[in-house]
Tab-separated table of C-alpha atoms and ligand atoms in Angstrom:
chain	number	residue	atom	x	y	z
A	1	MET	CA	60.047	74.571	99.925
A	2	PHE	CA	57.465	73.900	102.632
A	3	VAL	CA	55.364	70.869	103.328
A	4	ALA	CA	52.071	72.814	103.279
A	5	ASP	CA	50.477	75.561	101.168
A	6	CYS	CA	49.487	77.583	104.209
A	7	LEU	CA	53.133	78.366	105.035
A	8	GLN	CA	55.190	81.155	103.566
A	9	VAL	CA	57.913	83.617	104.467
A	10	ASN	CA	57.452	87.391	104.806
A	11	GLN	CA	59.840	90.196	103.911
A	12	GLU	CA	61.558	89.994	107.286
A	13	GLY	CA	62.349	86.352	106.600
A	14	HIS	CA	59.894	85.136	109.255
A	15	LEU	CA	57.810	82.013	108.824
A	16	CYS	CA	54.130	82.888	108.306
A	17	ILE	CA	51.051	80.744	108.518
A	18	GLU	CA	48.464	82.240	106.202
A	19	GLU	CA	49.011	85.982	106.767
A	20	GLN	CA	50.265	85.725	110.325
A	21	ASP	CA	53.885	86.102	111.364
A	22	THR	CA	54.769	83.173	113.626
A	23	LEU	CA	57.094	85.335	115.754
A	24	GLU	CA	54.181	87.663	116.507
A	25	LEU	CA	51.961	84.696	117.360
A	26	ALA	CA	54.617	83.333	119.704
A	27	ALA	CA	54.905	86.753	121.389
A	28	LYS	CA	51.132	87.149	121.686
A	29	TYR	CA	50.199	83.681	122.963
A	30	GLY	CA	53.456	82.376	124.417
A	31	THR	CA	55.039	79.008	123.627
A	32	PRO	CA	54.727	76.096	123.272
A	33	LEU	CA	51.897	76.838	120.872
A	34	TYR	CA	49.968	74.840	118.317
A	35	VAL	CA	48.882	76.948	115.335
A	36	MET	CA	46.495	75.782	112.620
A	37	SER	CA	45.349	77.160	109.288
A	38	GLU	CA	41.588	77.122	108.849
A	39	THR	CA	41.864	77.778	105.123
A	40	GLN	CA	44.096	74.717	104.720
A	41	ILE	CA	41.758	72.491	106.733
A	42	ARG	CA	38.751	73.601	104.690
A	43	LYS	CA	40.678	73.129	101.456
A	44	ASN	CA	41.625	69.597	102.495
A	45	CYS	CA	37.989	68.761	103.289
A	46	GLN	CA	36.907	70.170	99.926
A	47	ARG	CA	39.375	67.981	98.057
A	48	TYR	CA	37.720	64.876	99.470
A	49	ARG	CA	34.247	66.171	98.705
A	50	ASP	CA	35.169	67.272	95.200
A	51	SER	CA	36.975	64.048	94.303
A	52	LEU	CA	34.056	61.952	95.449
A	53	LYS	CA	31.838	64.085	93.236
A	54	ARG	CA	34.203	64.037	90.286
A	55	PHE	CA	35.269	60.401	90.278
A	56	TYR	CA	32.400	58.597	91.996
A	57	ASP	CA	29.303	60.642	91.079
A	58	GLY	CA	29.135	61.902	94.642
A	59	ASN	CA	27.873	58.482	95.736
A	60	GLY	CA	29.666	58.588	99.061
A	61	LEU	CA	30.741	60.642	102.026
A	62	ALA	CA	34.079	61.542	103.561
A	63	LEU	CA	34.125	61.333	107.343
A	64	TYR	CA	36.711	63.302	109.259
A	65	ALA	CA	38.517	60.873	111.598
A	66	SER	CA	38.430	63.062	114.669
A	67	LYS	CA	41.095	61.033	116.516
A	68	ALA	CA	43.628	63.010	114.456
A	69	PHE	CA	42.619	66.163	116.322
A	70	CYS	CA	39.397	66.442	118.236
A	71	CYS	CA	38.003	69.666	119.640
A	72	LYS	CA	34.680	71.395	119.155
A	73	GLU	CA	35.841	73.921	116.573
A	74	ILE	CA	37.390	71.270	114.325
A	75	CYS	CA	34.170	69.246	114.500
A	76	ARG	CA	32.210	72.371	113.519
A	77	ILE	CA	34.514	73.124	110.587
A	78	ALA	CA	34.372	69.529	109.307
A	79	ALA	CA	30.568	69.559	109.583
A	80	GLU	CA	30.337	72.929	107.778
A	81	GLU	CA	32.430	71.431	104.999
A	82	GLY	CA	29.858	68.680	104.584
A	83	MET	CA	31.973	65.946	106.171
A	84	GLY	CA	30.601	63.213	108.384
A	85	LEU	CA	32.557	62.341	111.519
A	86	ASP	CA	34.354	59.227	112.734
A	87	VAL	CA	34.468	59.044	116.527
A	88	VAL	CA	36.109	56.333	118.550
A	89	SER	CA	35.168	56.982	122.147
A	90	GLY	CA	32.489	58.486	124.334
A	91	GLY	CA	34.721	61.549	124.696
A	92	GLU	CA	34.981	62.146	120.954
A	93	LEU	CA	31.252	61.502	120.608
A	94	TYR	CA	30.490	63.987	123.387
A	95	THR	CA	32.699	66.611	121.710
A	96	ALA	CA	31.027	66.102	118.322
A	97	ILE	CA	27.527	66.286	119.755
A	98	SER	CA	28.384	69.368	121.850
A	99	ALA	CA	29.744	70.999	118.688
A	100	GLY	CA	26.379	70.475	116.996
A	101	VAL	CA	27.416	67.780	114.499
A	102	SER	CA	24.354	65.971	113.076
A	103	PRO	CA	24.262	62.598	114.814
A	104	GLU	CA	23.163	60.751	111.691
A	105	LYS	CA	26.501	61.665	110.080
A	106	ILE	CA	28.500	60.194	112.975
A	107	TYR	CA	30.140	56.769	112.709
A	108	PHE	CA	31.123	55.283	116.048
A	109	HIS	CA	34.230	53.068	116.020
A	110	GLY	CA	36.259	51.261	118.648
A	111	ASN	CA	37.355	47.730	119.456
A	112	ASN	CA	36.029	47.724	123.004
A	113	LYS	CA	33.187	50.185	123.354
A	114	THR	CA	31.731	50.199	126.830
A	115	ALA	CA	28.046	49.797	127.670
A	116	PRO	CA	27.737	53.472	128.744
A	117	GLU	CA	29.310	54.541	125.448
A	118	LEU	CA	26.865	52.426	123.445
A	119	VAL	CA	23.949	53.774	125.491
A	120	ALA	CA	25.145	57.343	124.824
A	121	ALA	CA	25.401	56.541	121.093
A	122	LEU	CA	21.845	55.160	121.070
A	123	GLU	CA	20.471	58.089	123.048
A	124	HIS	CA	22.123	60.602	120.733
A	125	LYS	CA	20.817	58.661	117.729
A	126	VAL	CA	24.254	58.170	116.201
A	127	GLY	CA	23.831	57.199	112.538
A	128	THR	CA	26.064	54.132	112.404
A	129	ILE	CA	27.897	52.053	114.959
A	130	VAL	CA	30.800	50.112	113.499
A	131	VAL	CA	30.739	46.829	115.385
A	132	ASP	CA	34.106	45.247	116.070
A	133	ASN	CA	33.360	41.905	117.742
A	134	LEU	CA	30.582	39.462	118.633
A	135	GLU	CA	30.422	40.510	122.275
A	136	GLU	CA	29.735	44.053	121.158
A	137	LEU	CA	27.122	42.878	118.670
A	138	GLU	CA	25.303	40.992	121.393
A	139	MET	CA	25.517	43.911	123.844
A	140	LEU	CA	24.355	46.485	121.291
A	141	ASP	CA	21.457	44.324	120.148
A	142	ARG	CA	20.350	43.962	123.779
A	143	LEU	CA	20.761	47.671	124.624
A	144	ALA	CA	18.928	48.774	121.467
A	145	GLY	CA	16.159	46.255	122.173
A	146	ALA	CA	15.727	47.650	125.684
A	147	LYS	CA	15.115	51.055	124.111
A	148	ASN	CA	12.863	49.695	121.359
A	149	MET	CA	15.363	50.884	118.777
A	150	ARG	CA	16.839	49.405	115.631
A	151	GLN	CA	20.393	50.669	115.284
A	152	GLU	CA	22.165	50.826	111.929
A	153	ILE	CA	25.519	49.087	112.060
A	154	MET	CA	28.492	48.162	109.940
A	155	LEU	CA	30.938	45.369	110.701
A	156	ARG	CA	34.638	46.022	110.811
A	157	VAL	CA	36.455	43.544	108.627
A	158	LYS	CA	40.176	42.774	108.436
A	159	PRO	CA	40.811	42.405	104.724
A	160	GLY	CA	44.277	40.915	105.319
A	161	VAL	CA	46.187	43.599	103.463
A	162	ASP	CA	49.700	44.617	104.476
A	163	ALA	CA	49.878	48.356	103.984
A	164	HIS	CA	53.695	48.653	104.117
A	165	THR	CA	53.694	51.122	106.923
A	166	HIS	CA	54.999	51.356	110.463
A	167	ASN	CA	54.141	48.207	112.406
A	168	PHE	CA	52.372	50.081	115.168
A	169	ILE	CA	49.844	51.558	112.809
A	170	ARG	CA	49.193	48.603	110.577
A	171	THR	CA	45.746	47.208	111.211
A	172	GLY	CA	44.521	45.350	108.129
A	173	GLN	CA	46.250	42.013	108.679
A	174	ILE	CA	44.964	39.010	110.662
A	175	ASP	CA	47.140	39.728	113.683
A	176	SER	CA	45.263	42.841	114.714
A	177	LYS	CA	42.933	43.600	117.588
A	178	PHE	CA	40.510	45.325	115.200
A	179	GLY	CA	37.570	43.626	113.519
A	180	PHE	CA	36.659	40.256	112.047
A	181	ALA	CA	39.118	38.326	109.880
A	182	LEU	CA	38.054	37.403	106.372
A	183	GLU	CA	40.379	34.457	105.788
A	184	THR	CA	39.230	32.495	108.811
A	185	GLY	CA	35.507	32.736	108.037
A	186	GLU	CA	35.046	34.855	111.142
A	187	ALA	CA	33.744	37.824	109.128
A	188	MET	CA	31.106	35.760	107.279
A	189	ALA	CA	29.950	34.208	110.551
A	190	ALA	CA	29.624	37.702	112.050
A	191	VAL	CA	27.587	38.902	109.056
A	192	LYS	CA	25.169	35.979	109.488
A	193	GLU	CA	24.930	36.663	113.207
A	194	ALA	CA	24.240	40.376	112.602
A	195	VAL	CA	21.614	39.689	109.956
A	196	GLY	CA	19.827	37.392	112.393
A	197	ARG	CA	19.613	40.012	115.166
A	198	SER	CA	16.410	41.996	115.441
A	199	ASN	CA	17.556	45.283	116.998
A	200	VAL	CA	20.393	46.070	114.631
A	201	VAL	CA	20.314	46.658	110.875
A	202	LEU	CA	23.456	45.710	108.981
A	203	THR	CA	24.012	48.323	106.256
A	204	GLY	CA	27.558	47.572	105.168
A	205	LEU	CA	31.160	46.804	105.938
A	206	HIS	CA	34.082	48.805	107.204
A	207	CYS	CA	37.821	48.305	106.851
A	208	HIS	CA	40.916	50.356	107.562
A	209	ILE	CA	44.331	49.099	106.539
A	210	GLY	CA	46.695	51.497	108.296
A	211	SER	CA	47.902	55.059	108.356
A	212	GLN	CA	50.416	57.319	106.566
A	213	ILE	CA	50.245	55.106	103.455
A	214	PHE	CA	51.785	56.439	100.225
A	215	ASP	CA	51.208	53.488	97.956
A	216	THR	CA	47.779	53.324	96.284
A	217	GLU	CA	48.024	49.570	95.586
A	218	PRO	CA	47.047	48.333	99.076
A	219	PHE	CA	43.938	50.526	98.923
A	220	LEU	CA	42.977	49.157	95.521
A	221	LEU	CA	43.533	45.578	96.629
A	222	THR	CA	41.418	46.242	99.708
A	223	ALA	CA	38.568	47.618	97.593
A	224	ARG	CA	38.694	44.491	95.401
A	225	ILE	CA	38.689	42.164	98.387
A	226	MET	CA	35.857	43.990	100.126
A	227	ILE	CA	33.614	44.039	97.063
A	228	GLY	CA	34.365	40.373	96.496
A	229	PHE	CA	33.209	39.774	100.049
A	230	LEU	CA	30.032	41.842	99.538
A	231	ALA	CA	29.212	39.602	96.564
A	232	GLN	CA	29.913	36.488	98.630
A	233	ILE	CA	27.583	37.779	101.342
A	234	ARG	CA	24.830	38.237	98.760
A	235	GLN	CA	25.393	34.702	97.540
A	236	GLN	CA	25.318	33.141	100.996
A	237	THR	CA	22.657	35.231	102.734
A	238	GLY	CA	20.686	36.977	100.000
A	239	CYS	CA	21.604	40.341	101.579
A	240	GLU	CA	22.900	43.022	99.232
A	241	LEU	CA	24.762	45.423	101.501
A	242	GLN	CA	24.825	48.973	100.129
A	243	LYS	CA	27.639	50.676	102.014
A	244	LEU	CA	31.377	50.204	102.002
A	245	ASN	CA	33.623	52.170	104.321
A	246	LEU	CA	37.212	52.075	103.054
A	247	GLY	CA	38.750	53.770	106.100
A	248	GLY	CA	41.466	56.402	106.199
A	249	GLY	CA	45.229	56.263	106.009
A	250	PHE	CA	46.212	58.644	103.214
A	251	GLY	CA	49.795	59.775	103.744
A	252	ILE	CA	50.981	63.362	104.039
A	253	GLN	CA	54.303	65.068	103.482
A	254	TYR	CA	56.291	65.572	106.685
A	255	THR	CA	59.639	66.210	105.017
A	256	PRO	CA	60.442	67.677	101.585
A	257	GLU	CA	61.711	64.273	100.363
A	258	GLN	CA	58.345	62.587	100.921
A	259	ASP	CA	56.004	62.511	97.957
A	260	PRO	CA	52.517	61.164	98.703
A	261	PRO	CA	50.175	60.760	95.725
A	262	ALA	CA	47.436	63.369	95.379
A	263	TYR	CA	44.176	62.261	96.922
A	264	GLU	CA	42.499	62.760	93.539
A	265	THR	CA	44.777	60.085	92.076
A	266	TYR	CA	43.725	57.626	94.748
A	267	MET	CA	40.035	58.410	94.270
A	268	GLU	CA	40.239	58.067	90.507
A	269	ARG	CA	41.974	54.693	90.793
A	270	VAL	CA	39.781	53.292	93.528
A	271	SER	CA	36.688	54.381	91.671
A	272	SER	CA	37.776	52.634	88.501
A	273	VAL	CA	38.623	49.452	90.455
A	274	ILE	CA	35.220	49.510	92.178
A	275	HIS	CA	33.381	49.975	88.885
A	276	GLU	CA	35.410	47.244	87.231
A	277	ILE	CA	34.910	44.648	89.939
A	278	CYS	CA	31.261	45.527	90.502
A	279	GLY	CA	30.722	45.092	86.760
A	280	GLN	CA	32.407	41.678	86.810
A	281	LEU	CA	30.411	40.491	89.821
A	282	GLU	CA	27.189	42.206	88.774
A	283	PHE	CA	27.071	43.920	92.106
A	284	PRO	CA	25.629	47.464	92.413
A	285	THR	CA	28.340	50.061	93.045
A	286	PRO	CA	28.202	50.703	96.777
A	287	TYR	CA	27.863	54.009	98.588
A	288	ILE	CA	31.410	54.562	99.803
A	289	LEU	CA	32.773	56.197	102.913
A	290	MET	CA	36.301	57.445	103.503
A	291	GLU	CA	37.821	58.322	106.849
A	292	PRO	CA	40.698	60.753	106.432
A	293	GLY	CA	42.176	62.149	109.613
A	294	ARG	CA	45.840	63.029	109.163
A	295	SER	CA	45.397	64.356	105.623
A	296	ILE	CA	42.721	66.818	106.778
A	297	VAL	CA	44.504	68.432	109.717
A	298	GLY	CA	48.137	67.269	109.602
A	299	PRO	CA	49.583	69.701	107.044
A	300	ALA	CA	47.473	72.545	108.481
A	301	GLY	CA	49.268	72.624	111.829
A	302	ILE	CA	52.619	73.740	113.178
A	303	THR	CA	54.061	73.900	116.674
A	304	LEU	CA	56.100	76.828	117.944
A	305	TYR	CA	58.635	76.442	120.752
A	306	THR	CA	61.176	78.715	122.399
A	307	VAL	CA	64.765	77.538	122.645
A	308	GLY	CA	65.965	77.367	126.240
A	309	ALA	CA	69.457	75.911	125.915
A	310	VAL	CA	71.871	74.701	123.256
A	311	LYS	CA	74.242	71.993	124.472
A	312	GLU	CA	76.975	70.960	122.081
A	313	ILE	CA	78.653	67.659	122.925
A	314	PRO	CA	81.777	67.783	120.729
A	315	GLY	CA	82.005	64.914	118.270
A	316	ILE	CA	78.649	63.556	119.439
A	317	ARG	CA	75.682	65.854	118.859
A	318	THR	CA	74.062	69.183	119.676
A	319	TYR	CA	71.013	69.145	121.916
A	320	VAL	CA	68.597	72.051	121.547
A	321	SER	CA	66.140	72.067	124.423
A	322	VAL	CA	62.745	73.623	123.840
A	323	ASP	CA	59.818	74.407	126.127
A	324	GLY	CA	57.647	71.509	124.943
A	325	GLY	CA	58.467	67.964	123.872
A	326	MET	CA	56.976	64.478	124.024
A	327	THR	CA	54.075	65.767	126.099
A	328	ASP	CA	52.771	67.824	123.158
A	329	ASN	CA	54.260	65.627	120.406
A	330	PRO	CA	54.987	62.002	121.357
A	331	ARG	CA	55.332	60.812	117.752
A	332	TYR	CA	59.133	60.660	117.601
A	333	ALA	CA	59.284	58.814	120.905
A	334	LEU	CA	56.631	56.363	119.705
A	335	TYR	CA	57.330	55.948	116.007
A	336	GLN	CA	60.606	57.779	115.226
A	337	SER	CA	58.461	60.065	113.074
A	338	GLU	CA	60.261	62.598	110.924
A	339	TYR	CA	59.590	66.313	110.901
A	340	GLN	CA	60.875	69.383	109.147
A	341	ILE	CA	61.935	72.105	111.575
A	342	MET	CA	63.165	75.675	111.208
A	343	ASN	CA	64.223	78.772	113.055
A	344	ALA	CA	60.994	80.715	112.505
A	345	GLY	CA	62.868	84.030	112.451
A	346	LEU	CA	65.461	82.913	109.862
A	347	ALA	CA	63.203	80.874	107.611
A	348	LEU	CA	65.004	81.584	104.340
A	349	GLN	CA	68.527	81.163	105.635
A	350	GLU	CA	70.636	78.133	105.004
A	351	LYS	CA	70.345	75.274	107.452
A	352	THR	CA	73.803	75.170	108.946
A	353	MET	CA	73.197	73.119	112.092
A	354	ARG	CA	72.223	69.503	112.734
A	355	VAL	CA	70.452	69.190	116.040
A	356	THR	CA	68.608	66.891	118.370
A	357	LEU	CA	65.479	68.733	119.419
A	358	ALA	CA	64.807	67.794	123.031
A	359	GLY	CA	61.853	68.357	125.324
A	360	ARG	CA	61.628	69.119	129.031
A	361	CYS	CA	60.648	65.766	130.509
A	362	CYS	CA	62.806	63.708	132.844
A	363	GLU	CA	63.281	61.145	130.147
A	364	SER	CA	66.166	60.768	127.674
A	365	GLY	CA	63.748	59.643	124.975
A	366	ASP	CA	61.885	62.950	125.183
A	367	LEU	CA	62.938	64.081	121.708
A	368	ILE	CA	61.094	65.644	118.808
A	369	GLY	CA	63.752	64.524	116.389
A	370	GLU	CA	67.426	63.736	115.899
A	371	ASN	CA	69.921	64.858	113.290
A	372	LEU	CA	67.552	67.563	112.094
A	373	PRO	CA	68.927	70.215	109.728
A	374	VAL	CA	68.093	73.720	110.915
A	375	GLN	CA	69.268	77.334	110.662
A	376	HIS	CA	71.449	78.740	113.455
A	377	LEU	CA	69.623	78.447	116.803
A	378	GLU	CA	70.300	80.008	120.169
A	379	LYS	CA	68.487	80.726	123.418
A	380	GLY	CA	65.298	82.715	122.883
A	381	ASP	CA	64.812	81.726	119.230
A	382	ILE	CA	61.466	80.399	118.067
A	383	VAL	CA	61.581	76.948	116.500
A	384	ALA	CA	58.746	75.817	114.249
A	385	VAL	CA	58.004	72.133	113.785
A	386	LEU	CA	55.882	71.640	110.663
A	387	SER	CA	52.967	69.280	109.914
A	388	THR	CA	51.971	68.786	113.533
A	389	GLY	CA	48.218	69.237	113.021
A	390	ALA	CA	47.421	65.522	113.339
A	391	TYR	CA	48.087	63.191	116.264
A	392	ASN	CA	49.920	65.816	118.308
A	393	TYR	CA	47.341	67.657	120.407
A	394	SER	CA	45.162	64.521	120.370
A	395	MET	CA	48.026	62.379	121.727
A	396	ALA	CA	49.387	64.929	124.180
A	397	SER	CA	49.953	63.849	127.780
A	398	HIS	CA	50.528	65.463	131.135
A	399	TYR	CA	53.703	63.590	131.988
A	400	ASN	CA	55.735	65.506	134.566
A	401	ARG	CA	52.576	67.593	135.007
A	402	MET	CA	53.230	69.592	131.876
A	403	PRO	CA	50.187	71.651	130.879
A	404	ASN	CA	49.063	71.226	127.252
A	405	PRO	CA	49.649	74.172	124.892
A	406	PRO	CA	46.718	76.101	123.464
A	407	VAL	CA	45.583	75.781	119.855
A	408	VAL	CA	45.293	79.000	117.866
A	409	MET	CA	43.367	78.989	114.595
A	410	ILE	CA	44.422	81.310	111.792
A	411	LYS	CA	42.228	82.511	108.964
A	412	GLY	CA	43.845	85.072	106.701
A	413	ASP	CA	45.085	87.818	109.013
A	414	LYS	CA	42.794	86.779	111.905
A	415	ASP	CA	43.750	84.584	114.854
A	416	ARG	CA	41.618	83.057	117.603
A	417	VAL	CA	42.118	80.556	120.403
A	418	ILE	CA	40.145	77.349	119.801
A	419	VAL	CA	41.593	75.428	122.762
A	420	ARG	CA	42.915	77.470	125.652
A	421	ARG	CA	46.249	76.904	127.383
A	422	GLU	CA	46.076	74.569	130.354
A	423	THR	CA	47.059	75.986	133.706
A	424	TRP	CA	48.626	74.302	136.733
A	425	GLU	CA	45.185	74.606	138.364
A	426	ASP	CA	43.649	72.699	135.438
A	427	LEU	CA	46.188	69.946	136.021
A	428	ALA	CA	45.250	69.577	139.663
A	429	ARG	CA	41.514	70.063	139.280
A	430	LEU	CA	40.611	66.397	139.689
A	431	ASP	CA	42.929	65.816	142.645
A	432	VAL	CA	41.153	65.106	145.901
B	501	LLP	N1	39.618	55.164	110.464
B	501	LLP	C1	40.052	54.303	111.387
B	501	LLP	C2	39.211	53.170	111.749
B	501	LLP	C3	41.292	54.501	111.995
B	501	LLP	O1	41.715	53.638	112.921
B	501	LLP	C4	42.079	55.616	111.641
B	501	LLP	C5	43.353	55.867	112.270
B	501	LLP	C6	41.572	56.511	110.670
B	501	LLP	C7	40.346	56.232	110.092
B	501	LLP	C8	42.316	57.739	110.238
B	501	LLP	O2	43.510	57.443	109.636
B	501	LLP	P1	44.412	58.606	108.998
B	501	LLP	O3	43.687	59.122	107.781
B	501	LLP	O4	44.562	59.656	110.017
B	501	LLP	O5	45.680	57.941	108.670
B	501	LLP	N2	48.814	57.840	116.094
B	501	LLP	C9	49.333	57.430	114.816
B	501	LLP	C10	48.222	57.209	113.823
B	501	LLP	C11	47.225	56.194	114.282
B	501	LLP	C12	46.084	56.033	113.336
B	501	LLP	C13	44.979	55.294	113.994
B	501	LLP	N3	43.822	55.128	113.184
B	501	LLP	C14	50.315	58.480	114.318
B	501	LLP	O6	50.549	59.450	115.039
B	501	LLP	O7	50.899	58.332	113.253
């Protein structure tokens, strides 16, 4: 019935996350409110760890892509679960380091890292920097040299795979700002350049073909292409690179109709493709890295709102205005993303309304969804939007000077704030 295991309904018919009644959480912390299930997050991390062990002899590491939701507590949980971490900015790096994540398990991404960010990465002894372009390679080599360091790097490669997903989040094809293209020879030239530099050590390649992908084929094709390229590199340079980072992108269920394959299925298939192609090319099976973000935190989160007004426009639509909106969840405005919603107090009742869930911004496009089936709703009701754990808090804005909601973490019957609610003072704290 629900898109995540951590959700159920109690005897009063209220939506619960783990053992906590969402109406009680809304009363205790106020709305809008992000709520996350720690048990679900840990379970999701374990699935990656266990599948790597089961299908690839544990010869790899899953990195949590912290862009999906970055705060200190999530970094701590991912690290406790044995995950490495993918960071993409100085801010994410700072958060990970402050949370006590081991720097050698951090992979630093980004298509335009700044000099201060690279210096911070070197000073914190970040394990791997994933280099995106030649300018960055040159800058990093120089900065590492100035510190008498040799920094381990990977190169980001565009394998040229179309992942059949939303255009905005498709990154594997040539027309992308990320990485070096294979087809044009740019990637091979970058490998040769990196190998010739003295203050960086090239350990492998990285690729990432997109996000919210359901089809396993593009991942398998990518693995084939990347291993083919590793073999070509050996042929042309004599270098046998040991690591292959296959990126993230595993889809999750936002609505009951969606049916993403189990991660285990993907891992089993990709492992067999890697073994097959490595056998054919007589290339040693590489140490592989995965970078799941959405599939770790997405299903573990929900957002609770209070209904302020219900505006029925006869023959047109019914607007239900809630106390949050595009400032805490911009994904409908950006990608027309779908969500399942419910009246948290009437969770088992039939969905008799079709509504447009609207936010509070001075902006007609400030919607969380349109034509959404939901139980009867009226002023004061608590609406739950499901699967909001990924790319909601991390993409939140302060448009119209809306403070960001807090994040409450649930474990069994315990709840704790892991990010506090922003205040109006917080919003003005940098104003001069
Ligand atoms: N690795 C790299 C290099 C990435 O760029 C991304 C996501 C990931 C890993 C994690 O991908 P995931 O497993 O979460 O799909 N804001 C969009 C999603 C953008 C994804 C950007 N990169 C959304 O809300 O759907």
